[in-house]
mmCIF file of C-alpha atoms and ligand atoms in Angstrom:
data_model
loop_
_atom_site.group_PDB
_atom_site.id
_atom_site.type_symbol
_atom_site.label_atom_id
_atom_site.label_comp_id
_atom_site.label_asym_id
_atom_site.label_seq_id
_atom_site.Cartn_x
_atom_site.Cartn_y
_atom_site.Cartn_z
ATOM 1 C CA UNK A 1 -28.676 -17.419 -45.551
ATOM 2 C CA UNK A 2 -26.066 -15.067 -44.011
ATOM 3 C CA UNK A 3 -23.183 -13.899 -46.581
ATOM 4 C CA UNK A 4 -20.634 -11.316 -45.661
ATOM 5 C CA UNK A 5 -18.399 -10.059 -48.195
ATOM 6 C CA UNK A 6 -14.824 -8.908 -46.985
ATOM 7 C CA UNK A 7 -13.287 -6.331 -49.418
ATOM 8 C CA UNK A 8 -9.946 -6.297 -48.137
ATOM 9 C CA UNK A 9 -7.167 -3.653 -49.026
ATOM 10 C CA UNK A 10 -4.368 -4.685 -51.518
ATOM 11 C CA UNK A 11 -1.386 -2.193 -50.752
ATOM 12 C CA UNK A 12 2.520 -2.647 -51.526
ATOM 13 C CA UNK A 13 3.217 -2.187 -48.036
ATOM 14 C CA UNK A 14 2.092 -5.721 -46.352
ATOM 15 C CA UNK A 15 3.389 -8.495 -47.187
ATOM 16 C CA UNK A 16 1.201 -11.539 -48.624
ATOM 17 C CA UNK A 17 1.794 -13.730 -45.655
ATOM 18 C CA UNK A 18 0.672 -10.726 -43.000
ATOM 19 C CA UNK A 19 -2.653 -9.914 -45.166
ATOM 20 C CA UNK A 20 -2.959 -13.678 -45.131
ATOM 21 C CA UNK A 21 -2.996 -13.448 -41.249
ATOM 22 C CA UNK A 22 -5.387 -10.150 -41.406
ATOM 23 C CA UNK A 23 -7.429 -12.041 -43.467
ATOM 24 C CA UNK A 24 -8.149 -15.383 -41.495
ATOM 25 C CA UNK A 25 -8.899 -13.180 -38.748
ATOM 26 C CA UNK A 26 -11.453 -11.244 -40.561
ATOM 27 C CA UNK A 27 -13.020 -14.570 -41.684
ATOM 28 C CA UNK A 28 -13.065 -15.892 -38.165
ATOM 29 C CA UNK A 29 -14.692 -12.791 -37.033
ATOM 30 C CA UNK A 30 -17.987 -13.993 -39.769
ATOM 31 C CA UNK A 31 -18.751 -16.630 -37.824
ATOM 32 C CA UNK A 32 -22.684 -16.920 -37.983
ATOM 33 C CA UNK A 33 -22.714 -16.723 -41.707
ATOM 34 C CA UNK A 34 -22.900 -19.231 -43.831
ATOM 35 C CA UNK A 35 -20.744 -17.788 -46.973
ATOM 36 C CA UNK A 36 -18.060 -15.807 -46.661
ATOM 37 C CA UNK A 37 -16.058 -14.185 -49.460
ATOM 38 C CA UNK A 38 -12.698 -12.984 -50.260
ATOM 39 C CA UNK A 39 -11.812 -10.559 -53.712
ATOM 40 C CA UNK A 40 -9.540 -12.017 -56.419
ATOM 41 C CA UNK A 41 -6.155 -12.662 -56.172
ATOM 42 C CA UNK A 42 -5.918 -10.621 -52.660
ATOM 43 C CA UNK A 43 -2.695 -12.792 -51.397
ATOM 44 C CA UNK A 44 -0.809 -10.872 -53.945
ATOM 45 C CA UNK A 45 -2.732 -8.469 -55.922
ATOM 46 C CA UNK A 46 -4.646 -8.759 -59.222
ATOM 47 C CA UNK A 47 -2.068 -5.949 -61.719
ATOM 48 C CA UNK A 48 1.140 -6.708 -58.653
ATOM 49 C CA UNK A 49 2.114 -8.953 -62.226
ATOM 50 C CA UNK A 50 5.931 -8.421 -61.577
ATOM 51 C CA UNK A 51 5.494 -10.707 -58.356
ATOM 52 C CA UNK A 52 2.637 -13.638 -59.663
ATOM 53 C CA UNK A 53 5.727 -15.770 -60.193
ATOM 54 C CA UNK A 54 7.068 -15.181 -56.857
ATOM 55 C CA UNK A 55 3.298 -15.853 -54.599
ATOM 56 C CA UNK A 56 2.320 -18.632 -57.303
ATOM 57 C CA UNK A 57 1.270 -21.349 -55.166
ATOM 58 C CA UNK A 58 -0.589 -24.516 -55.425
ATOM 59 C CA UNK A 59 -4.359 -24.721 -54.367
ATOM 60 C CA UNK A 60 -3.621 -26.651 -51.438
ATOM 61 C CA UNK A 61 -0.809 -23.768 -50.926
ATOM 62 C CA UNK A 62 -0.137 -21.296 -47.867
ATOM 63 C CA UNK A 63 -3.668 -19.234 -49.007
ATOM 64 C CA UNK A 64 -5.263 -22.614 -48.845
ATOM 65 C CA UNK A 65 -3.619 -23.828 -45.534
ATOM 66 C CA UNK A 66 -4.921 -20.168 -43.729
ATOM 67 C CA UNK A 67 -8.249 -20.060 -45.174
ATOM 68 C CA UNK A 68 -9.163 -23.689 -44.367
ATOM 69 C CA UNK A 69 -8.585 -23.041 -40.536
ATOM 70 C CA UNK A 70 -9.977 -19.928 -40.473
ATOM 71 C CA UNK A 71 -13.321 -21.507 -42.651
ATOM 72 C CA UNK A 72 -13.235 -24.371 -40.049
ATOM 73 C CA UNK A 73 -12.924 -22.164 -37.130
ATOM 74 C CA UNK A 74 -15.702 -20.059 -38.157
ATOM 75 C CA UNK A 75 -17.547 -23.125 -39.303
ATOM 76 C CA UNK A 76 -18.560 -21.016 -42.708
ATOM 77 C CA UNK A 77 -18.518 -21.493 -46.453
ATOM 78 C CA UNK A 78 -15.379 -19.964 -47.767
ATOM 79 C CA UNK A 79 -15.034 -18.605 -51.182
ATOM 80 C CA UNK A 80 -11.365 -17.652 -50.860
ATOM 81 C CA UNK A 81 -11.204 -15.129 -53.263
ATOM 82 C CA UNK A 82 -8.367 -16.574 -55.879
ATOM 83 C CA UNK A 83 -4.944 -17.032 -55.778
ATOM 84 C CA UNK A 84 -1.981 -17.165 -58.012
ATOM 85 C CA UNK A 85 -2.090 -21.310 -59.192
ATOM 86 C CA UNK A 86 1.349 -22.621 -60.724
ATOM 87 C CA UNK A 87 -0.170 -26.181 -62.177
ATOM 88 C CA UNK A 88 2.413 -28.623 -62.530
ATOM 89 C CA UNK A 89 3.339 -28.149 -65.865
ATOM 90 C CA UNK A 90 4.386 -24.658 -65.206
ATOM 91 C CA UNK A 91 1.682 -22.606 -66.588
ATOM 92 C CA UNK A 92 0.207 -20.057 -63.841
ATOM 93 C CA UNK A 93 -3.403 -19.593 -63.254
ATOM 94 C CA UNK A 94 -5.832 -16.823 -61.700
ATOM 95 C CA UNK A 95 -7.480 -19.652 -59.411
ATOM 96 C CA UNK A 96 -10.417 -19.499 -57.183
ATOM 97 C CA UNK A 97 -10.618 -21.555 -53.971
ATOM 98 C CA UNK A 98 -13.964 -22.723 -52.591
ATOM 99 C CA UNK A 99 -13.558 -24.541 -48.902
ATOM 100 C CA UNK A 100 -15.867 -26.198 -47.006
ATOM 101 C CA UNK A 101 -17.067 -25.389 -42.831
ATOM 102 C CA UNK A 102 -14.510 -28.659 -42.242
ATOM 103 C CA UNK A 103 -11.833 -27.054 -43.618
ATOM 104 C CA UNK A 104 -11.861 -29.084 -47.057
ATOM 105 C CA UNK A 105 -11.104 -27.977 -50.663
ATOM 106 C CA UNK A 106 -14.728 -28.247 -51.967
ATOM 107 C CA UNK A 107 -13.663 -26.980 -55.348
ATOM 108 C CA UNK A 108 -11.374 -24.734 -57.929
ATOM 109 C CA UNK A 109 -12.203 -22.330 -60.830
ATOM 110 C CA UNK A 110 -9.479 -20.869 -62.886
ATOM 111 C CA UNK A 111 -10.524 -17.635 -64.612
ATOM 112 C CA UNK A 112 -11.774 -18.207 -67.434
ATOM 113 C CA UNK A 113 -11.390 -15.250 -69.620
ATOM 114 C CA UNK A 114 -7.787 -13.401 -68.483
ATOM 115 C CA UNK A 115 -8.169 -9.439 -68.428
ATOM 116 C CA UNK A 116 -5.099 -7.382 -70.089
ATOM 117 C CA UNK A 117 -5.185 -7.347 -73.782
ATOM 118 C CA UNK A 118 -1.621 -8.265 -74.560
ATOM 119 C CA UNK A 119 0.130 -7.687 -71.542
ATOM 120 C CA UNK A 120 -0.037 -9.007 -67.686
ATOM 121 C CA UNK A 121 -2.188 -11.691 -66.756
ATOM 122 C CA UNK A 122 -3.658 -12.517 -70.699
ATOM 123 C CA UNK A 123 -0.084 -12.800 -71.432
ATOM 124 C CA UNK A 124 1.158 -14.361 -67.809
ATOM 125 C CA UNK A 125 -1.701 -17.148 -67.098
ATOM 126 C CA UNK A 126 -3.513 -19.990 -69.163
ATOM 127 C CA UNK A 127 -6.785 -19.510 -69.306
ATOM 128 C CA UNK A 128 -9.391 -21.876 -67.458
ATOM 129 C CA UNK A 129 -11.680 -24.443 -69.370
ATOM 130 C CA UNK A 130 -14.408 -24.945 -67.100
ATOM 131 C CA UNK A 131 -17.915 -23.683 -65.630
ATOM 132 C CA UNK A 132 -17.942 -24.544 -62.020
ATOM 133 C CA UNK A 133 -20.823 -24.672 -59.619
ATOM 134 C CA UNK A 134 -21.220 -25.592 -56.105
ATOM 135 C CA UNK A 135 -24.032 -26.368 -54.200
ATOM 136 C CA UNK A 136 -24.101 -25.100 -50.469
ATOM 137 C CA UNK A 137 -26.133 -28.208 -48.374
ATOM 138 C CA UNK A 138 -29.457 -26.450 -47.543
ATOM 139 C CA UNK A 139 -28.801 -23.071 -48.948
ATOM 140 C CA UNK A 140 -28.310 -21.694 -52.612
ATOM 141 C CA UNK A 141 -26.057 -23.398 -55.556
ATOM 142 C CA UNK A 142 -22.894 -20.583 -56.052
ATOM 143 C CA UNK A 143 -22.143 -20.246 -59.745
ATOM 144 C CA UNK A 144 -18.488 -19.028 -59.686
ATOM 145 C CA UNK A 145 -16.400 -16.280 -62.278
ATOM 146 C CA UNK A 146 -13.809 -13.728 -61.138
ATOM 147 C CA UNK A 147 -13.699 -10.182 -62.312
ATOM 148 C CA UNK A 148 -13.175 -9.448 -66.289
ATOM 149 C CA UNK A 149 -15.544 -12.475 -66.867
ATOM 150 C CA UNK A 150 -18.186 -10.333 -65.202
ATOM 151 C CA UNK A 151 -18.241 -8.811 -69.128
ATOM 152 C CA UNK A 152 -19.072 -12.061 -70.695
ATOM 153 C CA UNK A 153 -23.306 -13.053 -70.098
ATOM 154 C CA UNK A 154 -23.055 -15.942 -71.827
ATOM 155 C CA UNK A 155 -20.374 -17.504 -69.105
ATOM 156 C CA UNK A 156 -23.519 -16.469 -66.713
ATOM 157 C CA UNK A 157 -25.547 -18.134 -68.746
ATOM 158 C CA UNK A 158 -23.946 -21.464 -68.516
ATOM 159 C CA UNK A 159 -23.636 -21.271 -65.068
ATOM 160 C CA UNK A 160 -27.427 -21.089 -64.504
ATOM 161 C CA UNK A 161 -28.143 -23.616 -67.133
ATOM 162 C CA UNK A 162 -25.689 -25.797 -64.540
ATOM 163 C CA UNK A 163 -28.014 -24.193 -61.396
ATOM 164 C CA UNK A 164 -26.340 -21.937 -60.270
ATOM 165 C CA UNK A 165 -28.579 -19.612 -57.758
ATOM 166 C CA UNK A 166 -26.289 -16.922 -56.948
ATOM 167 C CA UNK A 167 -23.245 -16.000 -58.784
ATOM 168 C CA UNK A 168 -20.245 -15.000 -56.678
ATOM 169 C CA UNK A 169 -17.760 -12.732 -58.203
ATOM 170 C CA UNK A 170 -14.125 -12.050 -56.453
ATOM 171 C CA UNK A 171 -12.377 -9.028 -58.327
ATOM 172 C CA UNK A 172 -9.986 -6.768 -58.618
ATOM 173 C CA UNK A 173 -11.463 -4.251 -60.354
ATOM 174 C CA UNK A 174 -9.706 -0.666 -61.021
ATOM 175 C CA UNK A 175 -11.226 2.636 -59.773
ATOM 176 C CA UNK A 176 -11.607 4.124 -63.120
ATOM 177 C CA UNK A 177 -14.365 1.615 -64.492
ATOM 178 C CA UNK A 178 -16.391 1.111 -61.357
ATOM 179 C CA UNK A 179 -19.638 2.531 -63.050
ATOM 180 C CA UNK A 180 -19.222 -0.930 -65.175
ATOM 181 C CA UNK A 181 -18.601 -2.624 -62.170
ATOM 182 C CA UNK A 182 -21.597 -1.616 -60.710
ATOM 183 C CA UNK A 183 -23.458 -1.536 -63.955
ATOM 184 C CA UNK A 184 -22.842 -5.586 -65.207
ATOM 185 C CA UNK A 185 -23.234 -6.430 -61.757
ATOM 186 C CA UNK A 186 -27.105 -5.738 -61.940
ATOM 187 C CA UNK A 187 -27.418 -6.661 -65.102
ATOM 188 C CA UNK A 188 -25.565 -10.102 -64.637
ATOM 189 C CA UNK A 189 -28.415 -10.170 -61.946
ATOM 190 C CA UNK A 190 -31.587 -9.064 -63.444
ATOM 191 C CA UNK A 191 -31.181 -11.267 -67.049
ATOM 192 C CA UNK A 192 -30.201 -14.636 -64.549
ATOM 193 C CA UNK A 193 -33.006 -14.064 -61.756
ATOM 194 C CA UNK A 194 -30.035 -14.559 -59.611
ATOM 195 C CA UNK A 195 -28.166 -13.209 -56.640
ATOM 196 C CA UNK A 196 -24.624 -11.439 -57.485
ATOM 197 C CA UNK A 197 -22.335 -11.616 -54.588
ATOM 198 C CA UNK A 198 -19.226 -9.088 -55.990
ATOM 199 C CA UNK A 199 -16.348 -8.591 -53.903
ATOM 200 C CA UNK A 200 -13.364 -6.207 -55.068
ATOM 201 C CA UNK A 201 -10.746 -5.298 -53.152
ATOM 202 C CA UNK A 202 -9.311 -1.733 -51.634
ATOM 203 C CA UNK A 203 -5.997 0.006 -51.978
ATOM 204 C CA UNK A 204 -3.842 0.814 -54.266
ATOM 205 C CA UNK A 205 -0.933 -1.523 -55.755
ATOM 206 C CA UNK A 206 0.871 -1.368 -58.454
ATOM 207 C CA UNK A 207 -0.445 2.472 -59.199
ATOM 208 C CA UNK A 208 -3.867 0.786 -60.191
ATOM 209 C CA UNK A 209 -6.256 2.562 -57.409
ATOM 210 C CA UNK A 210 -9.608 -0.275 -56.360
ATOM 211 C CA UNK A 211 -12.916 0.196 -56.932
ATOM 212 C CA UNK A 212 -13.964 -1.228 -53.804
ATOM 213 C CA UNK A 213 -17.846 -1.063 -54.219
ATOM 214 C CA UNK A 214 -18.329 -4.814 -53.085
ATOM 215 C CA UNK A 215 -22.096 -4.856 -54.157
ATOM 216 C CA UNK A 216 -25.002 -7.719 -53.124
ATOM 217 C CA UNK A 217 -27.684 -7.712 -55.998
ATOM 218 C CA UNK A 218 -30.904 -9.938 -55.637
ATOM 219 C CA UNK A 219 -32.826 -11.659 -58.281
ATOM 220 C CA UNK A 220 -35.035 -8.452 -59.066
ATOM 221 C CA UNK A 221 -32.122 -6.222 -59.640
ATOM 222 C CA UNK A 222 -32.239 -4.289 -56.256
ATOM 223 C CA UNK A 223 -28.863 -3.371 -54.315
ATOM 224 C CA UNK A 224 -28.975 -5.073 -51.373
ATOM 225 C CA UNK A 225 -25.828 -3.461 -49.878
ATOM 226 C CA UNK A 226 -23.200 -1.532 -51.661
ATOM 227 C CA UNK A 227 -19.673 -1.300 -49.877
ATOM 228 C CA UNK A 228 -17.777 2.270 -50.099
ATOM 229 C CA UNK A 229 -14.138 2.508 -51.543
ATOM 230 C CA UNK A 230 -11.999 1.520 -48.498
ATOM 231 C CA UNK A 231 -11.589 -2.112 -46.496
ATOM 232 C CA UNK A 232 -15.065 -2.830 -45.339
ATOM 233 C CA UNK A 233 -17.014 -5.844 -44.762
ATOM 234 C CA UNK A 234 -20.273 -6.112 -46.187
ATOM 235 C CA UNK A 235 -22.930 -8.708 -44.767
ATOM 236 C CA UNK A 236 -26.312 -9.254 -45.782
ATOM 237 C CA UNK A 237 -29.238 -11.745 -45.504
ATOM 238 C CA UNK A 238 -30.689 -13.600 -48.988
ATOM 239 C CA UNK A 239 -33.587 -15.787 -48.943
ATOM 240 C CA UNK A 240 -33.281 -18.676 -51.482
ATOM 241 C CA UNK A 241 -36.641 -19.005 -51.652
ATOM 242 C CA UNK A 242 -36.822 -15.829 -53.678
ATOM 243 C CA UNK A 243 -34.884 -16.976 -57.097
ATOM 244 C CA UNK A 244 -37.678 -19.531 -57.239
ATOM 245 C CA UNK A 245 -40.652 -16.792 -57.251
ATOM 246 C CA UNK A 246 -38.584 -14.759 -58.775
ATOM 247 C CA UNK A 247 -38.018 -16.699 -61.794
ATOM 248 C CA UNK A 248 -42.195 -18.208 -61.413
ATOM 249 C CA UNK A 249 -43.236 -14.554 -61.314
ATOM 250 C CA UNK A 250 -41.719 -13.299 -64.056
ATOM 251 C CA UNK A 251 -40.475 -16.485 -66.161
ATOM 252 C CA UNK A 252 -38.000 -14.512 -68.798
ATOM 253 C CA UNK A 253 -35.616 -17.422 -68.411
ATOM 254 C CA UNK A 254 -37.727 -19.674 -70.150
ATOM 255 C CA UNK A 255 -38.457 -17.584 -73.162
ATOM 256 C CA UNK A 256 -35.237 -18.235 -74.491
ATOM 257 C CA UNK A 257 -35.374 -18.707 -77.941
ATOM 258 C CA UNK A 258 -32.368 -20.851 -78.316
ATOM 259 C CA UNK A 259 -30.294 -23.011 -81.672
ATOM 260 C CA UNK A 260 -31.830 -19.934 -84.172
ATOM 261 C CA UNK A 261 -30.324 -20.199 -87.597
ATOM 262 C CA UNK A 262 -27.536 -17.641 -88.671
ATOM 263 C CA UNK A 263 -28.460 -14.404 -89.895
ATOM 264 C CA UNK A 264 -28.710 -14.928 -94.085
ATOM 265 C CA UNK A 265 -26.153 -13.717 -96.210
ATOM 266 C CA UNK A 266 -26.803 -10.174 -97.201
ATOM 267 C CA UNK A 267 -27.662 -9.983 -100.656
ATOM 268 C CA UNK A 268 -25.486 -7.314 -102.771
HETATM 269 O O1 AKG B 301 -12.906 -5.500 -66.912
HETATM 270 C C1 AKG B 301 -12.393 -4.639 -66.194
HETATM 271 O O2 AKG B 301 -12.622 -3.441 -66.353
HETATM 272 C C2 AKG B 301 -11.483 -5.020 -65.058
HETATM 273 C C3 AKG B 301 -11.050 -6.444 -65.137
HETATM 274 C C4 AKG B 301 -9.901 -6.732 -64.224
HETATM 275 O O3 AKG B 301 -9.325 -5.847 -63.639
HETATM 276 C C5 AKG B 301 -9.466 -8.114 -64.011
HETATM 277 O O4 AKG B 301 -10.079 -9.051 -64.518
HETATM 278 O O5 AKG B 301 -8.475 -8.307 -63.265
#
């Protein structure tokens, strides 16, 4: 199964609708893979908070319109990276697009836990509710989470207990902490027995320079492919077959040890 990951640079100086072009022509240029990713929030850009307002857009919006040729065109699976969501009710979310090689909405995952503390998009966005996981016909099942939920192994967790085979990660994630970056990445993939698929972006917007660093990890913990800092894309060959022996081999997922009572109260 042939996945190419495109980390695409975020700057001030294009406009979403132009790196919404550059885009769809980067994902028609995958054709012959079968999954094709996009970082999070790339319309806009993930900390570009003054203007999430302005490029909020449904899921069936102008990202969605773009992708959905370009996905059919190329005949691939498109994660879409995420987009700016404004749900009916008002309330804006950091929401990631899955479409299908005919060009249909196959499924949605709002970010679950919202990175900023008390400012930006913790402040800006609700926060999504559900573990999502999509199974590719005759490939592997994607488990899907975007960027700060990389931090949070139980979210990974659920997602395998739900099947998921490889765990695809659109981000946005700033230069300064790309040793985490790199760091959870493995580890998200070495305690599932699962493939990461991480895509960040490149650039620099709103004075928060990218990682970049798009990494492909495999169920054993080795790098497959590691982008470097600037717009690259990154493609690379998994075998499905090797979560199964990988988890057979060396069966740490089913030593769980799971419901254990509550540490006692400490006795003074
Ligand atoms: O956790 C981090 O260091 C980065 C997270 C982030 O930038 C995001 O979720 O947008």
């Amino acid at each position: 199964m042939r996945a190419s990951l495109l980390q695409i640079a975020v700057d001030p100086d294009e406009t979403a609708d132009s790196r919404r072009r550059r885009a769809a022509s980067l994902v028609r240029e995958q054709a012959g893979s079968e999954l094709v990713i996009l970082p999070e929030l790339w319309p806009v850009g993930a900390f570009a908070y003054q203007q999430f307002e302005q490029e909020a857009e449904q899921p069936t919006g102008p990202t969605f319109e773009a992708m959905a040729e370009a996905a059919k065109d190329a005949e691939v699976w498109l994660h879409a990276g995420s987009v700016v969501e404004k749900a009916d009710d008002g309330t804006l979310y950091n929401t990631a697009l899955v479409i299908s090689p005919t060009g249909e909405l196959a499924a949605v995952y709002r970010k679950i836990h919202r990175f900023g503390f008390d400012k930006g998009e913790a402040v800006m966005m609700g926060a999504g509710e559900d573990l999502v996981t999509v199974p590719l016909p005759g490939a592997l099942t994607i488990g899907l989470a975007t960027c700060y939920d990389l931090r949070f192994p139980e979210l990974f967790r659920g997602l395998v207990d739900a099947g998921a085979q490889a765990l695809v990660i659109p981000a946005g994630w700033p230069a300064r902490r790309r040793e985490h970056w790199t760091l959870l990445a493995r580890a998200r993939a070495v305690e599932n027995q699962a493939y990461v698929l991480a895509c960040g972006t490149a650039g620099t917007h709103a004075g928060v320079e990218q990682a970049g660093h798009s990494i492909v990890v495999d169920p054993w913990g080795e790098v497959l492919a590691e982008a470097g800092p600037g717009e690259e894309v990154v493609t690379v060959d998994l075998d499905p077959a090797k979560v199964t022996t990988t988890r057979d081999d060396f069966p740490a997922l089913k030593d769980r040890r799971l419901g254990l009572p509550a540490p006692a109260a400490p006795r003074l």
